[in-house]
Coordinates of C-alpha atoms and ligand atoms in Angstrom, one line a residue:
Chain A
M1 CA -13.3 -40.3 74.6
W2 CA -16.3 -41.8 72.9
W3 CA -14.3 -44.7 71.4
S4 CA -12.8 -45.8 74.6
D5 CA -15.9 -48.0 75.2
L6 CA -15.2 -50.0 72.1
F7 CA -12.3 -51.7 73.8
T8 CA -13.8 -52.6 77.2
D9 CA -14.8 -56.1 76.3
M10 CA -11.5 -57.0 74.6
S11 CA -9.0 -59.4 76.0
P12 CA -5.5 -58.2 77.0
A13 CA -4.0 -60.3 74.2
S14 CA -6.3 -58.9 71.5
F15 CA -4.6 -57.4 68.4
F16 CA -6.6 -54.2 68.5
N17 CA -7.2 -53.6 72.2
F18 CA -6.2 -50.0 72.1
S19 CA -7.9 -49.1 75.4
F20 CA -4.5 -47.9 76.7
L21 CA -4.6 -45.0 74.3
P22 CA -6.3 -42.2 76.2
K23 CA -3.8 -42.6 79.0
Y24 CA -0.7 -43.6 77.1
A25 CA -0.9 -41.7 73.7
A26 CA 1.9 -39.5 74.8
F27 CA 4.3 -42.5 74.8
F28 CA 3.6 -43.0 71.1
N29 CA 3.7 -39.3 70.2
R30 CA 7.0 -38.9 71.9
G31 CA 8.2 -42.2 70.4
I32 CA 7.4 -41.1 66.9
E33 CA 9.3 -37.8 67.4
Y34 CA 12.2 -39.6 68.9
T35 CA 12.4 -42.2 66.2
L36 CA 12.2 -39.6 63.4
L37 CA 14.9 -37.6 65.2
L38 CA 17.1 -40.6 65.5
A39 CA 16.7 -41.6 61.8
I40 CA 17.1 -38.2 60.3
V41 CA 20.0 -37.1 62.5
S42 CA 22.0 -40.3 62.0
V43 CA 21.7 -40.3 58.2
A44 CA 22.5 -36.6 58.1
L45 CA 25.6 -37.2 60.2
A46 CA 26.5 -40.2 58.0
V47 CA 26.5 -38.3 54.7
L48 CA 29.9 -36.6 54.9
P49 CA 31.8 -39.6 56.3
A50 CA 30.1 -41.7 53.7
L51 CA 31.2 -39.4 50.9
M52 CA 34.8 -39.5 52.2
L53 CA 34.7 -43.3 52.5
A54 CA 33.4 -43.6 48.9
L55 CA 36.1 -41.3 47.5
M56 CA 38.7 -43.3 49.5
R57 CA 37.2 -46.5 48.1
L58 CA 37.7 -45.1 44.6
S59 CA 41.3 -44.0 45.2
K60 CA 44.2 -45.6 43.4
N61 CA 46.2 -45.7 46.7
K62 CA 45.9 -49.3 48.0
L63 CA 46.2 -48.3 51.7
I64 CA 43.5 -45.7 51.5
K65 CA 41.2 -47.9 49.5
G66 CA 41.8 -50.8 51.9
L67 CA 41.1 -48.8 55.0
S68 CA 37.7 -47.7 53.6
G69 CA 36.9 -51.2 52.3
A70 CA 37.7 -52.6 55.8
Y71 CA 35.4 -50.1 57.5
I72 CA 32.6 -50.8 55.1
A73 CA 33.0 -54.6 55.4
L74 CA 33.1 -54.4 59.2
F75 CA 29.9 -52.4 59.5
R76 CA 28.0 -54.3 56.8
S77 CA 28.9 -57.8 58.1
T78 CA 28.1 -57.4 61.8
P79 CA 24.6 -57.0 63.3
L80 CA 23.6 -53.4 64.2
L81 CA 22.6 -54.6 67.7
V82 CA 26.2 -55.8 68.3
Q83 CA 27.6 -52.5 66.9
L84 CA 25.2 -50.5 69.1
S85 CA 26.1 -52.5 72.2
I86 CA 29.9 -52.2 71.6
I87 CA 29.6 -48.4 71.0
Y88 CA 27.3 -47.8 73.9
F89 CA 29.2 -49.8 76.5
G90 CA 32.6 -49.5 75.0
L91 CA 33.1 -46.1 73.5
F92 CA 30.6 -44.3 75.7
G93 CA 31.6 -46.2 78.7
V94 CA 34.8 -44.2 78.5
I95 CA 33.3 -40.9 77.1
R96 CA 30.6 -39.9 79.6
I97 CA 27.8 -37.8 78.2
P98 CA 25.9 -35.7 80.9
R99 CA 22.3 -36.6 81.5
Y100 CA 21.0 -33.5 79.8
S101 CA 17.5 -33.6 78.4
L102 CA 16.7 -32.1 75.0
F103 CA 13.1 -31.0 74.2
G104 CA 12.1 -32.5 77.6
F105 CA 12.2 -36.2 76.4
V106 CA 15.5 -36.8 74.6
D107 CA 18.0 -37.9 77.2
L108 CA 21.4 -37.0 75.6
S109 CA 23.3 -39.6 77.6
R110 CA 21.5 -42.2 75.6
F111 CA 20.6 -40.4 72.4
I112 CA 24.2 -39.4 71.5
P113 CA 25.6 -43.0 71.7
G114 CA 22.6 -44.2 69.7
V115 CA 23.0 -41.6 67.0
V116 CA 26.7 -42.2 66.8
A117 CA 26.2 -45.9 66.4
L118 CA 23.5 -45.6 63.8
A119 CA 25.5 -42.9 61.9
L120 CA 28.6 -45.1 61.8
N121 CA 26.6 -48.0 60.6
S122 CA 24.7 -45.9 58.1
S123 CA 27.9 -44.3 56.7
A124 CA 29.0 -47.8 55.5
Y125 CA 25.8 -48.2 53.5
V126 CA 25.6 -44.6 52.3
A127 CA 29.3 -44.9 51.2
E128 CA 28.3 -47.8 48.8
I129 CA 25.4 -45.7 47.6
F130 CA 27.8 -42.8 46.8
R131 CA 30.3 -45.1 45.2
A132 CA 27.7 -46.6 42.9
G133 CA 26.5 -43.0 42.1
I134 CA 29.9 -41.8 41.2
L135 CA 30.6 -44.8 39.0
A136 CA 27.3 -44.3 37.3
V137 CA 28.5 -40.9 36.0
D138 CA 29.8 -41.4 32.5
A139 CA 33.7 -41.6 32.5
G140 CA 33.6 -39.1 29.6
Q141 CA 32.6 -36.4 32.1
M142 CA 35.8 -36.7 34.1
E143 CA 37.8 -37.0 30.8
A144 CA 36.3 -33.8 29.5
A145 CA 37.1 -32.0 32.8
R146 CA 40.7 -33.2 32.8
S147 CA 41.1 -32.3 29.1
L148 CA 40.2 -28.7 30.1
G149 CA 43.1 -28.7 32.6
L150 CA 41.0 -29.3 35.8
S151 CA 42.7 -31.4 38.4
K152 CA 41.2 -34.8 39.4
W153 CA 39.8 -33.3 42.6
S154 CA 38.3 -30.3 40.8
G155 CA 36.8 -32.6 38.2
M156 CA 35.3 -34.7 40.9
K157 CA 34.0 -31.7 42.9
L158 CA 32.7 -29.5 40.0
V159 CA 31.6 -32.0 37.4
V160 CA 31.2 -35.6 38.7
L161 CA 29.9 -35.2 42.3
P162 CA 27.0 -32.8 41.5
Q163 CA 25.7 -35.3 39.0
A164 CA 26.3 -38.3 41.3
I165 CA 24.6 -36.6 44.3
K166 CA 21.5 -35.8 42.3
N167 CA 21.3 -39.4 41.2
V168 CA 21.7 -40.8 44.8
L169 CA 19.3 -38.5 46.6
P170 CA 16.4 -41.1 46.3
A171 CA 18.7 -43.9 47.7
I172 CA 19.7 -41.6 50.6
A173 CA 16.0 -40.9 51.3
N174 CA 15.5 -44.7 51.3
E175 CA 18.3 -45.0 53.8
I176 CA 16.3 -42.7 56.2
V177 CA 13.3 -45.0 55.8
T178 CA 15.5 -48.0 56.6
M179 CA 16.8 -46.1 59.7
V180 CA 13.3 -45.4 60.9
K181 CA 12.9 -49.2 61.1
E182 CA 16.3 -50.2 62.3
S183 CA 16.4 -47.6 65.0
S184 CA 13.8 -49.7 66.9
I185 CA 16.8 -51.6 68.1
C186 CA 17.8 -48.7 70.2
S187 CA 14.9 -49.6 72.5
T188 CA 17.1 -52.3 74.0
L189 CA 19.4 -49.6 75.4
G190 CA 16.5 -47.6 76.8
M191 CA 16.2 -44.9 74.2
A192 CA 12.7 -43.6 74.3
E193 CA 11.8 -44.1 70.7
L194 CA 8.6 -45.7 69.3
M195 CA 9.4 -49.3 70.0
F196 CA 10.5 -48.4 73.6
G197 CA 7.1 -46.6 74.1
A198 CA 5.2 -49.7 72.9
K199 CA 7.2 -51.9 75.3
N200 CA 6.6 -49.5 78.2
V201 CA 2.9 -49.4 77.6
A202 CA 2.7 -53.2 77.2
S203 CA 4.5 -53.8 80.6
S204 CA 2.6 -51.1 82.5
T205 CA -0.9 -52.1 81.3
Y206 CA -0.6 -55.8 80.8
I207 CA -2.1 -55.4 77.4
T208 CA 0.5 -57.5 75.8
L209 CA -0.1 -57.3 72.0
A210 CA -1.9 -54.2 70.9
P211 CA 0.8 -51.7 71.8
Y212 CA 3.0 -53.5 69.3
T213 CA 0.2 -53.6 66.7
L214 CA -0.1 -49.9 67.1
A215 CA 3.7 -49.4 66.7
A216 CA 3.6 -51.5 63.6
L217 CA 0.8 -49.4 62.2
I218 CA 2.7 -46.3 62.9
Y219 CA 5.9 -47.5 61.4
F220 CA 3.9 -48.5 58.3
C221 CA 2.1 -45.2 58.0
I222 CA 5.4 -43.4 58.1
N223 CA 7.4 -45.6 55.8
Y224 CA 5.0 -46.7 53.2
P225 CA 3.9 -43.2 52.0
A226 CA 7.6 -42.1 52.2
T227 CA 8.7 -45.0 50.0
K228 CA 6.0 -44.3 47.5
A229 CA 6.8 -40.6 47.4
I230 CA 10.5 -41.4 46.8
E231 CA 9.6 -43.8 44.0
A232 CA 7.5 -41.1 42.4
I233 CA 10.3 -38.6 42.6
E234 CA 12.7 -41.1 41.2
R235 CA 10.4 -41.8 38.2
R236 CA 10.1 -38.0 37.5
M237 CA 13.9 -37.6 37.7
R238 CA 14.4 -40.4 35.3
R239 CA 11.9 -38.9 32.9
G240 CA 13.7 -35.6 33.2
D241 CA 17.1 -37.2 32.3
K242 CA 15.8 -38.7 29.1
Q243 CA 14.8 -35.3 27.5
Chain B
M1 CA 59.9 -29.1 8.2
A2 CA 61.7 -26.7 10.6
T3 CA 62.0 -28.3 14.0
S4 CA 61.8 -24.9 15.7
S5 CA 58.1 -24.7 14.8
E6 CA 57.5 -28.2 16.3
I7 CA 54.7 -28.3 18.9
I8 CA 54.3 -32.0 19.6
R9 CA 56.8 -34.8 19.3
V10 CA 55.9 -38.4 19.9
E11 CA 58.9 -40.6 20.5
H12 CA 58.6 -44.4 20.3
V13 CA 55.3 -44.4 22.2
G14 CA 53.8 -47.8 23.1
K15 CA 50.7 -48.6 25.0
V16 CA 49.8 -52.0 26.4
F17 CA 46.5 -52.1 28.2
D18 CA 46.0 -54.0 31.5
G19 CA 44.4 -56.9 29.7
G20 CA 47.6 -57.3 27.6
I21 CA 46.2 -55.7 24.4
T22 CA 48.9 -53.7 22.6
A23 CA 47.1 -50.6 21.3
L24 CA 50.2 -48.7 20.3
D25 CA 53.5 -50.2 19.1
D26 CA 56.5 -47.9 18.8
C27 CA 54.8 -44.8 17.3
S28 CA 56.8 -41.7 16.4
L29 CA 55.5 -38.5 15.1
S30 CA 56.2 -34.8 14.9
I31 CA 53.6 -32.1 14.5
S32 CA 54.3 -28.4 13.6
R33 CA 52.5 -25.3 14.7
G34 CA 49.6 -24.5 12.5
E35 CA 49.5 -28.0 11.0
V36 CA 46.4 -30.0 10.5
V37 CA 47.0 -33.7 10.8
A38 CA 44.3 -36.3 10.1
I39 CA 44.6 -39.8 11.5
I40 CA 42.8 -42.6 9.6
G41 CA 42.7 -46.3 9.9
P42 CA 40.5 -49.3 10.6
S43 CA 38.5 -49.8 13.8
G44 CA 40.7 -50.8 16.7
S45 CA 43.9 -49.7 15.0
G46 CA 44.8 -47.4 17.9
K47 CA 43.8 -44.0 16.6
S48 CA 41.9 -43.0 19.7
T49 CA 44.7 -44.3 22.0
M50 CA 47.2 -42.3 20.0
L51 CA 45.2 -39.1 20.3
R52 CA 44.6 -39.7 24.0
C53 CA 48.3 -40.2 24.6
L54 CA 48.9 -36.7 23.2
N55 CA 47.2 -35.1 26.3
L56 CA 47.9 -38.1 28.5
L57 CA 44.3 -39.1 29.1
E58 CA 46.0 -42.4 28.3
Q59 CA 49.4 -43.0 30.0
P60 CA 51.8 -44.5 27.4
T61 CA 53.5 -47.6 28.7
S62 CA 56.7 -46.7 26.9
G63 CA 58.2 -43.7 25.0
K64 CA 57.8 -40.0 25.4
V65 CA 55.3 -37.3 24.4
I66 CA 57.0 -33.9 24.2
V67 CA 54.7 -30.8 24.0
D68 CA 56.2 -27.4 23.6
G69 CA 59.6 -28.8 24.5
V70 CA 58.4 -30.5 27.7
D71 CA 58.2 -34.2 28.2
I72 CA 54.7 -34.6 29.6
T73 CA 55.2 -38.3 30.4
D74 CA 57.6 -37.1 33.1
A75 CA 55.9 -37.8 36.5
K76 CA 57.5 -34.7 38.0
I77 CA 55.7 -32.1 35.8
N78 CA 52.3 -30.6 36.6
L79 CA 50.3 -32.3 33.9
D80 CA 47.2 -30.2 34.5
L81 CA 49.2 -27.1 33.5
H82 CA 50.3 -28.7 30.2
R83 CA 46.8 -30.1 29.4
R84 CA 45.5 -26.5 29.2
K85 CA 47.5 -26.1 26.0
M86 CA 45.5 -28.9 24.3
G87 CA 41.8 -28.8 23.8
M88 CA 40.0 -32.0 23.2
V89 CA 36.7 -32.8 21.4
F90 CA 35.1 -36.2 22.0
Q91 CA 32.9 -38.4 19.8
H92 CA 30.1 -38.2 22.3
F93 CA 30.6 -34.5 23.1
N94 CA 30.8 -35.0 26.9
L95 CA 29.2 -31.7 27.7
F96 CA 28.3 -31.3 31.3
P97 CA 24.5 -32.0 31.3
N98 CA 23.8 -30.2 34.6
M99 CA 25.2 -26.9 33.5
T100 CA 24.0 -24.3 31.0
V101 CA 26.0 -23.9 27.7
K102 CA 27.6 -20.7 29.1
K103 CA 28.6 -22.5 32.3
N104 CA 30.1 -25.4 30.3
I105 CA 32.2 -22.9 28.5
T106 CA 33.3 -20.7 31.4
L107 CA 33.7 -23.4 34.1
A108 CA 37.4 -24.2 33.5
P109 CA 38.8 -20.8 32.7
V110 CA 37.1 -19.3 35.7
H111 CA 37.9 -22.1 38.1
L112 CA 41.6 -22.0 37.0
R113 CA 41.6 -18.3 37.5
L114 CA 42.6 -17.5 33.9
K115 CA 39.6 -15.2 33.6
S116 CA 37.1 -13.5 35.8
Q117 CA 33.5 -14.7 35.4
K118 CA 32.8 -11.4 33.5
E119 CA 35.7 -11.9 31.1
A120 CA 34.9 -15.5 30.6
D121 CA 31.2 -14.7 29.9
A122 CA 32.2 -12.1 27.3
A123 CA 34.6 -14.6 25.7
A124 CA 31.9 -17.3 25.7
T125 CA 29.4 -14.9 24.0
K126 CA 32.0 -14.1 21.3
L127 CA 32.7 -17.8 20.8
L128 CA 29.0 -18.6 20.6
E129 CA 28.4 -15.8 18.1
R130 CA 31.2 -17.3 16.0
I131 CA 29.4 -20.6 15.7
G132 CA 25.9 -18.9 15.4
L133 CA 24.6 -20.2 18.7
A134 CA 24.6 -17.1 20.8
D135 CA 20.9 -17.6 21.6
K136 CA 21.7 -20.9 23.3
A137 CA 23.9 -19.5 26.1
N138 CA 21.4 -20.3 28.8
A139 CA 20.1 -23.6 27.3
Y140 CA 21.0 -27.0 28.8
P141 CA 22.8 -29.6 26.6
A142 CA 19.7 -31.8 26.7
M143 CA 17.8 -29.1 24.7
L144 CA 20.3 -29.1 21.8
S145 CA 20.8 -31.2 18.7
G146 CA 23.9 -33.3 18.3
G147 CA 25.5 -30.9 15.9
Q148 CA 24.8 -28.0 18.2
K149 CA 26.3 -30.0 21.1
Q150 CA 29.5 -30.8 19.3
R151 CA 29.9 -27.2 18.1
I152 CA 29.6 -26.1 21.7
A153 CA 32.0 -28.8 22.8
I154 CA 34.5 -27.3 20.4
V155 CA 34.1 -23.7 21.7
R156 CA 34.3 -25.0 25.3
A157 CA 37.7 -26.3 24.5
L158 CA 38.6 -23.1 22.6
A159 CA 37.7 -21.0 25.7
M160 CA 40.9 -22.3 27.3
E161 CA 42.8 -20.7 24.4
P162 CA 44.7 -23.9 23.6
E163 CA 47.6 -24.1 21.2
V164 CA 46.5 -27.5 19.8
M165 CA 43.0 -29.0 19.3
L166 CA 42.6 -32.8 19.4
F167 CA 39.4 -34.3 17.8
D168 CA 38.4 -37.9 18.2
E169 CA 35.9 -38.7 15.5
P170 CA 33.9 -35.6 16.2
T171 CA 31.2 -36.3 13.6
S172 CA 30.7 -40.1 14.1
A173 CA 27.9 -39.8 16.6
L174 CA 26.0 -37.3 14.5
D175 CA 23.0 -37.7 12.2
P176 CA 24.3 -37.2 8.6
E177 CA 22.5 -33.9 8.2
M178 CA 24.5 -32.4 11.1
V179 CA 27.9 -33.5 10.0
G180 CA 28.4 -30.5 7.8
E181 CA 27.8 -27.8 10.4
V182 CA 30.5 -29.4 12.6
L183 CA 33.0 -29.8 9.8
D184 CA 32.4 -26.2 8.8
V185 CA 33.4 -25.0 12.3
M186 CA 36.5 -27.2 12.1
K187 CA 37.5 -25.9 8.7
E188 CA 37.2 -22.3 9.9
L189 CA 39.3 -23.2 12.9
A190 CA 42.0 -24.8 10.5
R191 CA 41.9 -21.6 8.4
S192 CA 42.5 -19.5 11.5
G193 CA 45.8 -21.3 11.9
M194 CA 45.0 -23.6 14.8
T195 CA 47.1 -26.7 15.1
M196 CA 44.8 -29.7 14.9
V197 CA 45.0 -33.4 15.2
V198 CA 41.8 -35.1 13.9
V199 CA 40.9 -38.8 14.1
T200 CA 38.3 -39.1 11.4
H201 CA 36.4 -41.3 9.1
E202 CA 35.5 -38.3 6.9
M203 CA 38.0 -38.9 4.1
G204 CA 36.7 -35.9 2.2
F205 CA 37.4 -33.7 5.2
A206 CA 40.9 -35.2 5.5
R207 CA 41.7 -34.6 1.9
E208 CA 40.4 -31.0 1.9
V209 CA 41.7 -29.7 5.2
A210 CA 44.6 -31.8 6.4
D211 CA 48.2 -30.9 5.6
R212 CA 49.2 -34.5 6.4
V213 CA 47.4 -37.7 6.8
I214 CA 48.5 -40.6 9.0
F215 CA 47.4 -44.1 8.3
M216 CA 47.4 -46.5 11.4
D217 CA 46.8 -50.2 11.6
S218 CA 47.3 -52.6 14.5
G219 CA 48.9 -50.0 16.7
K220 CA 51.5 -48.8 14.2
I221 CA 51.9 -45.7 12.1
L222 CA 52.2 -47.3 8.7
E223 CA 52.1 -44.3 6.4
V224 CA 52.4 -40.5 6.7
N225 CA 52.0 -38.3 3.7
T226 CA 50.2 -35.3 2.1
P227 CA 46.5 -36.1 1.5
D228 CA 47.0 -36.1 -2.3
E229 CA 49.9 -38.6 -2.1
L230 CA 48.3 -40.8 0.5
F231 CA 44.9 -41.0 -1.1
D232 CA 46.0 -41.1 -4.7
R233 CA 49.3 -43.1 -4.5
P234 CA 49.2 -45.1 -1.3
Q235 CA 52.5 -46.9 -0.7
N236 CA 51.7 -49.5 1.9
P237 CA 49.5 -52.4 0.8
R238 CA 47.4 -52.1 3.9
T239 CA 46.7 -48.4 3.2
K240 CA 45.6 -49.5 -0.3
L241 CA 43.4 -52.2 1.1
F242 CA 41.8 -49.8 3.7
L243 CA 41.3 -47.0 1.1
S244 CA 39.7 -49.4 -1.4
K245 CA 37.1 -50.2 1.3
V246 CA 36.3 -46.7 2.5
L247 CA 36.6 -44.5 -0.6
Ligands
ATP1 N1 40.6 -48.9 28.1 C1 41.0 -49.9 27.3 N2 41.3 -51.1 27.9 C2 41.7 -52.2 27.2 N3 41.8 -52.2 25.9 C3 41.5 -51.0 25.2 C4 41.1 -49.9 25.9 N4 40.9 -48.9 25.0 C5 41.2 -49.4 23.8 N5 41.6 -50.7 23.9 C6 42.0 -51.6 22.8 O1 43.1 -51.0 22.2 C7 42.9 -51.2 20.8 C8 43.0 -49.8 20.1 O2 41.8 -49.1 20.4 P1 41.4 -47.6 19.9 O3 40.2 -47.2 20.6 O4 42.6 -46.8 20.1 O5 41.1 -47.9 18.4 P2 40.5 -46.9 17.3 O6 41.5 -46.9 16.2 O7 40.2 -45.6 17.9 O8 39.2 -47.6 16.9 P3 37.8 -47.0 16.5 O9 37.9 -46.6 15.1 O10 36.8 -48.2 16.6 O11 37.5 -45.9 17.4 C9 41.7 -51.9 20.5 O12 42.0 -53.3 20.4 C10 40.9 -51.7 21.8 O13 40.1 -52.8 22.0
MG2 MG1 38.4 -44.5 18.4

């Protein structure tokens, strides 16, 4: 390509020595796809358990409340890398996933443990998002529902949750952005996401820095516009509420 | 008063909140079918707590609340079933903001399988016509004025065909020019024979519509009488003091 010449005089340690690109672009393309798949699938899987954890956390029953609290505390107070390693070597050391390849580049024997670990971790955070969202709904809504003869659960399901979920959608979208970044840790266990692609390119080309610069640029170009879009949607939602 | 027509009996009800505040102190009361009872008293005297104990939105810490002959403070009864008999109207309306007016009205009757959606829709239309808001059936609460919201909150409760209606300062959050339209709906309801318990600061309404007025102060029922007696010849010194300030 015409621009390949631009890099010929650059040192292997240069920030922008992207001369590896013509040959290794696929590593990055695949990496982006893998990263997005990891982030979206893990948050999607986290939503239901998180909702359950949040409802448990708001229960009057001390045991139920405590169980959920313990889970949330455990996953929020230990590093993701540690959780990932324990789940990968511990849980999936026992449960063997066949080496089946999805879309030609997603090795399920690595992808599933990674997604499970990220989803378990994310559910602790999303649970707190849901809890805050439920508590933010005016208590009068539940009282009105109960005064009409609806049970606590019906009031929650029909009246409170629909309002809470609408309010927490931006926060959940932000959780996906967080996961796009956090999932880079999966590279340590050989999951072929974006960071792993960058590492691979760096070690096969001896261009030590630029693959990571490119990875940073890509992460930024995904997350920054996404964050801005979420903020804009949030502003519009708030304006809508005030009417 | 004939006891056979009694619908609510409050027996020695007390309520101490978690923080240690005594909101109700040994309150007893009997309400007959078709009766309109107004509860008045200074701020913090326990009026709302009293009203909320009637449908157990607030759990009394002592005493009994008997509705239609059933002690609803008994943990073994199905409270949701008994709450259906009592509609409640709140100071801040508490309409469901994410639902249309019609959905607000039909949600509970349909979900509880008391009516099909079709029957509930027809009933909602009739109720909305009764308060002159039939054209708002598909509007969302945010598009309505305070007075309209409160009238819809009233018919939402009526859609459950309750035997008693409880009102907690239904006009306190309204602009003055909207108070009248809500009071008119309540007056019409009273004339139709509905049993009503109304916590209110509207002394004119209490005098005109109530059969009995209850004066509360510091968690106690201090005086119960007909409006004329209570307003014109208050017996308790604290009733006198309160009335001298508000009338
Ligand atoms: N959920 C609660 N927790 C703790 N204390 C409460 C709670 N609700 C009410 N109280 C207290 O109980 C007392 C009675 O309150 P209540 O709301 O019944 O009074 P009120 O007569 O309705 O007053 P107002 O006219 O201001 O509405 C007050 O001292 C109040 O601070
Ligand atoms: Mg009150």
